[in-house]
Amino acid sequence: MKILVAIKLVAALDEDFEIREDGCDADPDYLDYQLNEWDDYSWEVALQLAEKFPDKIEAIPVTVGPERAEAGLRKCLAKGGERGIRVWDESLEGSDPMVIGHLLAAVAKREQATMVLAGTLASDHAYAQTGMCAAAELGWAHIAVVSRLDLDPEASEANVRRELEGGIEEELAIQLPAVMTIQLGINEPRYASLRGIKQAKAKPLETLTPSELGLSPQEVGEAGSLSQVRRMYIPEKGQAELIEGTPAEQATRLAEIIKELRGDA
Amino acid sequence: MAEILVIASHRSGELNPGTLEVITAATELKQATGNKISVVIIADKPDQYVKALSVGGVDEIIKVSVPQAEFQPDYYESVVLAVADERKPQLILAPHGVDAWSFMPVVAAKRRYGCATDVFEIRYEDGKPVAVRAAYAEKMHMELDFPHKETVVLTIRGNTYKPSETSATPAISEFQAPAVEPRTRHIGFHAPDTSGDVDIAQAEYILSIGRGIAEEDNVEQFNELADQMGFTLGCSRPIADNGWLPKSRQVGQSGKTVSNCKLYLAMGISGSVQHMAGMKHVQTIVAVNTDAEASIFNIARYGIVADLFDIAEELKQHFQ
């Protein structure tokens, strides 16, 4: 069986950034890209399963994004796996999680995958939608915020836990095929070895376009999205009163604040 | 008259208080637009929640019986879609939380409704909803609209609206749940083992550590410092995930809310939304961080831009 793992390069803002001329996003010159933290965990889930059942499970990272997104695939492949898939063409500019989920679903069908894993959310915009939109398109069983996953590739269902509020977990059985979103802390993601990083450069990446996956122009970009960003702005924020000075002076003031508040001055 | 559907959330027989906050959000919209508010309660025994849901501007409570007491995505989706097909609501609202994450985007995707998650402001412009949410790890806000969408699905961030308290006398109706075969099966709940450990939710003075402490070996010195100061040691998610402190010490959305805390000293915590959800209400927050841009400084009363080890070392001298 194949497990597709959705991965995303997330954009972080530089300290001093500017807003794009149309007012709808940050100026791309001020963005730094890195692999979404959650995706390290979902890729590790898939790798561990593929290692446990080497003849039965293949783990494949998939991303939607321009050429720079290949860095995310290579980062995953440096830890394991044999190939990656990237979906892109310019019609995908302005796409929301619905479109990304739809594309993931189309890749899952093409690969005849049995499971799709995605991060619970991504650290940039925290939509927490993409995996579940893929589930809706596929019509598969689904659950979000998975904190433990036990799978026997011969079985018709998997045993999982999902994280609730206050540290409580729900244990449940989920039918396969399924889409799950993975929570931080489900495992300890490995580091890539230098050898792995070198090998990853030679692993094949397949590039697909939305039309090759059967999506029409109405199903991509803004037309296929469920929302449209009409403005982004820097919110007014509170700012702490800064305690200045040397560490000794700062600590003295902090101790005063604590003792005053507690009435043990 | 257009309708707003609120999907109630509950667990183990308790209504999620976020539901009452969402009712407040809906009530504000009702005042602006004249929309009707209908709350959908999906449970094995929906009657038990009717009284608690009869609040604010609620006009109708739609009871839907399903075979399972606990949340199950296939039941929730099929019910919400069936109600929405019949009522054609303008908005479908639910509290932003782990249950909503498993079904609200699916509802939106199946009908290609408009959709936005983690929303903290909703308003109408020219008769159309506009939603505001965070972008780029809270550094910016984004305003979303929903061109050509007759129905919009929104999940509402917790602690944004006050829970609705005024009582109401809504009409009560029943709705027949569509027959579906659920594809997940509830087995049980697992609570973290907190036996023998302090209850951080009850602590008044908390010293909380985050990624900034860098290594497991450094935990002990903060444990000692907390003891010396008479504080309880807490932490943010990465520390608990690494197993450096028990899960019961974790403050935040997936950990504890520190409801009794009077002073929260955050050391080496940059302040993710999830962490702040558990402590931003504390009146006196002091943050120590090397990064002057860390979001924790936006909610802290006092800020110290410095190395946390230097501050810890100096602070010790004051609590001998």
XYZ file of C-alpha atoms in Angstrom:
585
model
C 0.000 0.000 0.000
C 1.041 3.566 -0.632
C 1.021 6.340 1.938
C 1.048 9.854 0.525
C 2.393 12.525 2.831
C 1.432 16.113 2.061
C 4.246 18.527 2.793
C 4.446 22.295 2.524
C 7.128 24.927 2.569
C 5.840 27.570 4.952
C 6.739 31.223 4.676
C 8.015 33.115 7.687
C 8.228 36.901 7.675
C 11.523 38.704 8.133
C 11.683 41.056 11.086
C 11.169 44.102 8.881
C 8.787 43.262 6.103
C 6.622 45.163 3.691
C 3.192 44.554 2.281
C 2.734 43.759 -1.405
C 1.465 46.594 -3.594
C -2.039 45.164 -3.955
C -2.300 44.974 -0.140
C -3.283 41.300 -0.220
C -0.089 39.634 1.013
C 3.404 40.264 2.323
C 6.017 41.306 -0.214
C 7.686 38.000 -1.268
C 11.135 39.596 -0.904
C 10.657 39.457 2.863
C 9.718 35.791 3.150
C 11.886 32.886 4.261
C 10.781 29.371 3.407
C 11.171 26.256 5.476
C 9.457 22.886 5.810
C 6.327 23.057 7.976
C 7.142 21.680 11.434
C 4.097 19.357 11.449
C 5.248 17.758 8.182
C 8.438 16.448 9.797
C 6.203 14.394 12.070
C 3.843 13.086 9.382
C 6.782 12.105 7.172
C 8.336 10.274 10.138
C 5.058 8.361 10.695
C 5.108 7.182 7.082
C 8.833 6.319 7.130
C 8.483 4.240 10.287
C 5.581 2.301 8.766
C 7.509 1.764 5.525
C 10.479 0.468 7.516
C 8.321 -1.823 9.603
C 6.654 -3.314 6.513
C 9.331 -2.872 3.809
C 7.659 -5.019 1.161
C 4.174 -3.736 1.786
C 4.290 0.017 2.370
C 5.724 2.803 0.244
C 5.929 6.365 1.598
C 5.747 9.183 -0.955
C 6.036 12.908 -0.186
C 3.804 15.220 -2.230
C 3.882 18.987 -2.396
C 2.017 21.710 -4.245
C 4.188 24.674 -5.091
C 6.675 26.294 -7.466
C 10.198 24.987 -8.020
C 11.473 26.138 -4.614
C 9.048 23.606 -3.044
C 11.366 20.833 -4.283
C 13.637 21.691 -1.340
C 10.921 20.326 0.964
C 10.674 17.080 -1.000
C 14.468 16.677 -0.988
C 14.532 17.262 2.754
C 12.068 14.398 3.227
C 13.820 12.124 0.747
C 17.113 12.693 2.564
C 15.589 10.706 5.433
C 14.047 7.950 3.314
C 11.651 7.170 0.503
C 12.509 6.727 -3.169
C 10.602 9.426 -5.067
C 8.575 12.574 -4.653
C 5.748 14.350 -6.456
C 5.339 18.078 -7.022
C 2.221 19.673 -8.501
C 2.327 23.138 -9.997
C 1.608 25.530 -12.768
C 0.855 29.223 -12.690
C -2.903 28.737 -12.594
C -2.439 27.668 -8.958
C -1.443 31.154 -7.774
C -3.987 32.366 -5.239
C -5.239 28.846 -4.427
C -6.638 28.153 -0.960
C -6.563 24.852 1.017
C -9.590 23.558 -0.932
C -7.641 23.589 -4.179
C -4.554 22.063 -2.542
C -6.726 19.352 -0.948
C -8.386 18.658 -4.295
C -4.973 18.232 -5.958
C -3.790 15.912 -3.190
C -6.915 13.828 -3.675
C -6.228 13.633 -7.405
C -2.645 12.476 -6.744
C -3.933 9.890 -4.256
C -6.285 8.478 -6.892
C -3.570 8.448 -9.535
C -1.219 6.579 -7.198
C -4.006 4.350 -5.858
C -2.876 5.275 -2.366
C -4.509 3.834 0.747
C -3.649 6.614 3.131
C -3.012 10.334 2.971
C -1.260 12.046 5.867
C -1.012 15.801 6.272
C 0.053 18.112 9.071
C -2.734 19.153 11.451
C -1.931 22.693 10.392
C 0.894 24.736 8.951
C 2.772 27.288 10.988
C 2.241 30.184 8.559
C -1.531 30.617 8.266
C -2.783 27.747 10.464
C -5.772 26.953 8.255
C -6.076 23.324 9.440
C -8.121 22.567 6.318
C -6.009 20.986 3.583
C -6.046 17.342 4.708
C -9.767 17.383 5.401
C -10.528 18.983 2.024
C -8.618 16.088 0.420
C -10.755 13.656 2.469
C -13.938 15.333 1.225
C -12.806 14.973 -2.402
C -11.807 11.337 -1.937
C -14.861 10.450 0.126
C -12.574 8.602 2.561
C -12.780 8.169 6.324
C -10.899 10.940 8.092
C -9.834 12.270 11.443
C -7.805 15.316 12.483
C -5.102 15.817 15.143
C -3.797 12.239 15.304
C -1.298 11.703 18.124
C -0.747 7.953 17.692
C -1.176 5.647 14.735
C -0.947 1.846 14.703
C -1.368 0.195 11.362
C -1.241 -3.349 10.092
C -1.215 -3.188 6.282
C -3.286 -6.401 6.114
C -6.077 -5.017 8.311
C -9.086 -3.079 7.110
C -8.820 -0.463 9.817
C -6.154 1.378 11.792
C -6.053 2.087 15.489
C -5.384 5.743 16.262
C -5.567 8.292 18.988
C -6.523 11.881 18.435
C -5.552 14.666 20.776
C -8.371 16.529 22.500
C -8.283 19.503 24.850
C -6.412 19.376 28.151
C -4.093 16.523 27.224
C -6.897 13.947 26.871
C -6.801 11.580 23.911
C -9.574 9.662 22.192
C -8.750 6.163 20.976
C -10.604 5.112 17.884
C -10.587 2.689 15.005
C -10.675 4.168 11.503
C -11.511 2.336 8.283
C -9.071 2.329 5.403
C -8.571 4.059 3.053
C -8.274 7.126 5.239
C -6.979 10.668 5.521
C -5.430 11.731 8.807
C -3.822 14.928 9.986
C -0.866 14.456 12.291
C -0.094 16.344 15.491
C 3.310 17.423 16.811
C 4.900 15.030 19.280
C 3.505 11.816 17.724
C 7.129 10.622 17.286
C 10.693 11.892 17.262
C 11.533 12.911 13.719
C 14.981 11.708 12.682
C 17.726 13.904 11.298
C 18.970 13.371 7.786
C 22.480 11.987 7.429
C 24.987 13.639 5.110
C 24.848 10.517 2.975
C 21.056 10.757 2.900
C 21.174 14.387 1.807
C 23.549 13.460 -1.010
C 21.419 10.516 -2.142
C 18.241 12.602 -2.081
C 19.627 14.801 -4.849
C 19.475 11.867 -7.232
C 16.007 10.637 -6.301
C 13.367 11.232 -8.976
C 10.796 14.008 -8.565
C 7.757 13.849 -10.772
C 6.174 17.168 -11.727
C 2.467 17.264 -12.518
C 0.125 20.049 -13.569
C -3.468 20.478 -12.404
C -4.766 19.646 -15.862
C -2.741 16.429 -15.943
C -4.547 15.564 -12.721
C -7.905 16.283 -14.310
C -8.687 19.623 -12.656
C -10.411 22.217 -14.814
C -9.510 25.947 -14.793
C -12.642 26.558 -12.676
C -11.264 24.257 -9.987
C -7.930 26.008 -9.446
C -6.675 29.412 -8.297
C -9.202 31.905 -6.985
C -12.044 30.311 -8.963
C -11.629 26.998 -7.156
C -11.065 28.525 -3.720
C -13.575 28.830 -0.892
C -12.346 32.246 0.203
C -10.414 35.144 -1.190
C -7.918 37.342 0.639
C -8.940 40.922 0.056
C -6.521 42.592 2.438
C -3.641 41.816 4.771
C -2.476 44.285 7.349
C -0.334 44.626 10.431
C -2.609 44.579 13.457
C -2.282 46.979 16.328
C -0.718 45.048 19.132
C -0.165 45.435 22.787
C 3.433 45.864 23.812
C 4.951 44.819 27.111
C 6.593 47.438 29.290
C 10.238 46.619 28.754
C 12.500 46.222 31.748
C 15.871 47.563 30.646
C 19.349 47.356 32.072
C 21.933 44.678 32.740
C 20.650 41.168 33.552
C 21.344 41.928 37.234
C 19.224 45.087 37.086
C 16.480 43.376 35.107
C 16.345 40.480 37.583
C 16.217 42.885 40.526
C 13.219 44.682 39.043
C 11.550 41.341 38.234
C 12.068 40.144 41.826
C 10.476 43.390 43.063
C 7.445 42.887 40.829
C 7.012 39.327 42.083
C 7.386 40.255 45.740
C 5.049 43.255 45.468
C 2.359 41.210 43.775
C 2.632 38.403 46.283
C 2.788 40.810 49.196
C 5.991 39.281 50.562
C 8.158 42.328 49.955
C -35.109 35.912 6.629
C -31.635 34.484 6.353
C -30.439 31.982 8.881
C -27.264 31.373 10.896
C -26.640 27.766 11.929
C -24.522 27.206 15.031
C -23.225 23.651 15.413
C -23.005 22.853 19.125
C -19.926 21.062 20.419
C -19.865 18.766 23.452
C -17.796 16.011 25.049
C -18.598 13.413 27.709
C -21.975 14.990 28.355
C -20.586 18.516 28.802
C -21.305 21.359 26.429
C -18.102 22.935 25.079
C -18.187 26.525 26.428
C -16.920 27.666 23.020
C -20.435 26.959 21.742
C -21.797 29.742 23.960
C -19.129 32.100 22.628
C -20.172 31.283 19.074
C -23.791 32.007 20.037
C -22.623 35.464 21.155
C -20.917 35.994 17.789
C -24.143 34.943 16.049
C -26.224 37.197 18.302
C -24.093 40.216 17.356
C -24.607 39.388 13.675
C -28.324 38.990 14.274
C -28.476 42.480 15.720
C -26.742 43.837 12.626
C -28.626 41.822 10.004
C -31.850 40.512 11.522
C -30.793 36.939 10.740
C -32.400 34.059 12.606
C -30.150 31.887 14.816
C -30.670 28.131 14.896
C -28.471 25.886 17.022
C -27.983 22.311 15.812
C -27.288 19.834 18.611
C -26.130 16.404 17.437
C -25.948 13.773 20.204
C -27.367 10.446 21.334
C -29.568 12.336 23.788
C -29.775 15.903 22.494
C -32.413 16.865 25.087
C -29.810 17.127 27.830
C -28.212 20.152 26.139
C -31.371 22.124 25.326
C -31.458 24.172 28.517
C -27.792 25.191 28.315
C -28.272 26.222 24.683
C -31.352 28.385 25.352
C -29.329 31.590 25.597
C -28.630 34.894 23.854
C -30.348 35.427 20.534
C -31.083 31.753 19.828
C -34.421 31.431 17.961
C -34.520 27.685 17.432
C -32.787 24.579 18.701
C -32.695 21.741 16.199
C -32.282 18.418 17.996
C -30.709 15.616 15.992
C -30.367 12.149 17.497
C -27.466 9.984 16.350
C -26.444 6.555 17.710
C -23.201 7.737 19.328
C -22.746 10.036 22.334
C -19.288 11.236 21.332
C -18.265 13.245 18.285
C -18.047 11.297 15.030
C -17.244 13.103 11.757
C -19.523 11.100 9.417
C -22.564 11.755 11.615
C -21.778 15.436 12.020
C -21.120 16.021 8.328
C -24.199 14.208 7.075
C -26.456 15.988 9.568
C -25.038 19.467 8.938
C -25.222 18.975 5.159
C -28.826 17.731 5.358
C -29.912 20.639 7.571
C -28.048 23.109 5.352
C -29.593 21.657 2.162
C -33.013 22.287 3.643
C -32.439 25.635 5.343
C -29.918 27.264 2.985
C -28.237 29.188 5.831
C -26.029 32.202 5.191
C -23.526 31.125 7.813
C -22.605 27.844 9.507
C -20.593 28.491 12.676
C -18.789 26.239 15.159
C -16.098 26.745 17.785
C -12.590 26.382 16.338
C -11.281 23.233 17.987
C -10.258 19.643 17.402
C -13.768 18.414 16.568
C -14.425 21.254 14.133
C -11.096 20.463 12.443
C -12.378 16.987 11.650
C -15.652 18.003 10.004
C -16.200 21.695 9.213
C -13.757 21.866 6.258
C -15.338 18.667 4.910
C -18.819 20.206 5.047
C -17.520 23.255 3.178
C -15.593 21.195 0.623
C -18.502 18.859 -0.192
C -20.807 21.735 -1.179
C -18.119 24.216 -2.158
C -19.422 26.607 0.472
C -17.251 29.542 1.464
C -14.908 28.622 4.313
C -12.575 30.248 6.837
C -11.118 28.833 10.050
C -9.909 30.368 13.312
C -11.885 33.552 12.680
C -11.940 36.285 15.333
C -14.032 38.956 13.636
C -17.074 38.717 11.356
C -18.915 41.613 9.797
C -21.241 42.254 6.916
C -20.387 44.575 4.052
C -23.004 45.154 1.338
C -24.932 42.218 2.702
C -21.959 39.845 2.390
C -19.882 38.349 5.213
C -16.252 39.345 5.717
C -14.083 37.285 8.093
C -10.837 38.306 9.778
C -8.177 35.804 10.897
C -4.452 35.765 11.537
C -1.693 35.255 8.955
C 2.037 34.585 9.175
C 2.035 33.255 12.719
C -0.100 36.169 14.020
C 2.241 38.828 12.646
C -0.456 39.951 10.228
C -4.208 39.743 9.914
C -6.062 38.747 6.749
C -9.519 39.819 5.691
C -11.365 37.226 3.665
C -14.459 37.480 1.547
C -16.384 34.767 -0.207
C -17.274 35.757 -3.777
C -20.361 33.999 -5.183
C -20.889 31.894 -2.053
C -24.442 31.755 -0.700
C -23.372 29.812 2.385
C -20.167 30.342 4.357
C -18.674 27.948 6.952
C -16.666 29.626 9.742
C -14.907 28.278 12.831
C -14.588 30.856 15.605
C -11.457 31.301 17.729
C -11.968 30.656 21.446
C -11.915 33.478 24.018
C -12.839 36.019 21.343
C -16.477 36.482 22.319
C -17.885 36.311 25.835
C -20.050 33.227 26.437
C -23.730 34.043 26.034
C -25.498 34.054 29.403
C -28.879 35.757 29.014
C -31.620 33.159 28.783
C -33.844 32.732 25.747
C -36.960 30.717 24.915
C -36.195 29.258 21.508
C -38.508 27.053 19.481
C -37.479 23.393 19.751
C -37.565 21.177 16.697
C -36.362 17.748 15.717
C -34.532 16.743 12.580
C -34.173 13.189 11.311
C -30.490 12.299 10.895
C -29.703 10.737 7.500
C -28.739 7.067 7.707
C -24.950 6.761 7.443
C -22.407 4.103 8.260
C -19.801 5.748 10.503
C -16.239 4.955 9.450
C -14.571 5.647 12.773
C -15.411 3.827 15.979
C -14.959 5.350 19.436
C -12.965 3.038 21.697
C -12.300 5.177 24.750
C -10.618 8.188 26.292
C -7.110 8.302 27.731
C -6.317 10.947 30.301
C -2.692 11.810 31.037
C -1.386 10.290 34.230
C -1.277 13.186 36.658
C -1.188 11.164 39.844
C 1.350 12.522 42.284
C 1.968 15.649 40.237
C 0.815 19.207 40.897
C -2.288 20.520 39.194
C -0.951 23.407 37.163
C -4.488 24.657 36.497
C -4.705 25.501 40.212
C -1.283 27.128 40.600
C -1.153 30.871 41.356
C 2.495 31.531 40.500
C 3.930 29.779 37.497
C 7.399 29.741 36.000
C 7.020 28.314 32.523
C 9.845 27.229 30.240
C 9.951 26.766 26.470
C 12.276 25.925 23.606
C 14.716 28.594 24.810
C 16.081 26.274 27.477
C 17.631 24.300 24.608
C 18.574 21.083 26.425
C 17.043 18.585 28.792
C 19.937 19.026 31.229
C 18.850 22.625 31.736
C 15.403 21.698 33.049
C 16.685 20.937 36.534
C 18.018 24.434 37.200
C 14.618 25.937 36.391
C 12.950 23.337 38.578
C 15.204 24.479 41.423
C 14.588 28.144 40.655
C 10.816 27.607 40.679
C 11.080 25.821 44.027
C 13.209 28.575 45.465
C 10.730 31.225 44.319
C 7.709 29.270 45.488
C 6.508 28.952 41.891
C 5.103 25.942 40.054
C 7.092 24.847 37.009
C 5.132 24.726 33.741
C 6.145 24.458 30.106
C 5.160 24.930 26.488
C 4.495 22.099 24.089
C 8.002 21.241 22.804
C 9.235 20.575 26.355
C 6.419 18.088 27.045
C 6.703 16.525 23.566
C 10.390 15.878 24.245
C 9.453 14.222 27.502
C 11.543 16.716 29.519
C 8.529 17.473 31.723
C 5.304 15.492 32.123
C 2.388 16.359 29.838
C 0.453 17.518 32.902
C 2.807 20.521 33.124
C 1.992 21.720 29.618
C 0.135 25.019 29.352
C -1.932 25.739 26.245
C -4.695 24.552 23.974
C -3.694 20.898 24.105
C -2.459 21.198 27.689
C -3.879 23.061 30.646
C -5.465 26.457 31.011
C -3.969 28.171 34.047
C -7.211 29.569 35.370
C -5.967 30.428 38.870
C -2.689 32.011 37.883
C -1.801 35.486 39.208
C 1.696 35.781 37.787
C 3.008 33.891 34.802
C 6.727 34.088 34.165
C 7.447 32.824 30.645
C 11.098 32.056 30.006
C 12.242 31.146 26.518
C 8.660 30.876 25.223
C 8.047 32.753 21.980
C 4.277 32.529 22.308
C 2.431 30.369 19.767
C -1.339 30.896 19.542
C -1.792 27.437 21.033
C 0.320 28.279 24.084
C -1.231 31.695 24.584
C -4.725 30.152 24.544
C -3.873 28.642 27.934
C -2.421 31.725 29.641
C -3.167 35.007 27.872
C -5.924 35.823 30.397
C -3.401 35.992 33.281
C -3.258 39.531 34.614
C 0.487 39.743 35.156
C 2.564 38.041 32.506
C 6.309 38.591 32.457
C 8.188 37.350 29.417
C 11.918 36.742 29.149
C 13.136 36.132 25.616
C 16.180 36.986 23.504
C 13.982 37.755 20.494
C 12.486 41.230 20.928
C 9.963 40.393 18.174
C 8.567 37.303 19.939
C 4.756 37.425 20.044
C 4.742 36.736 23.788
C 5.747 40.413 24.251
C 2.444 41.470 22.668
C 0.425 39.980 25.503
C 2.906 40.317 28.384
C 2.648 43.162 30.867
C 6.417 43.236 31.409
C 9.092 42.182 28.981
C 12.756 41.407 29.455
C 14.821 41.064 26.310
C 17.751 39.017 27.577
C 19.258 35.574 27.799
C 17.063 33.479 30.075
C 20.037 31.771 31.724
C 21.502 35.129 32.748
C 18.180 36.240 34.211
C 17.648 32.905 35.974
C 21.096 33.106 37.520
C 20.510 36.640 38.803
C 16.949 35.964 39.905
C 18.144 33.152 42.158
C 20.019 35.662 44.327
C 16.733 37.348 45.254
C 15.041 34.225 46.570
C 17.614 32.643 48.878
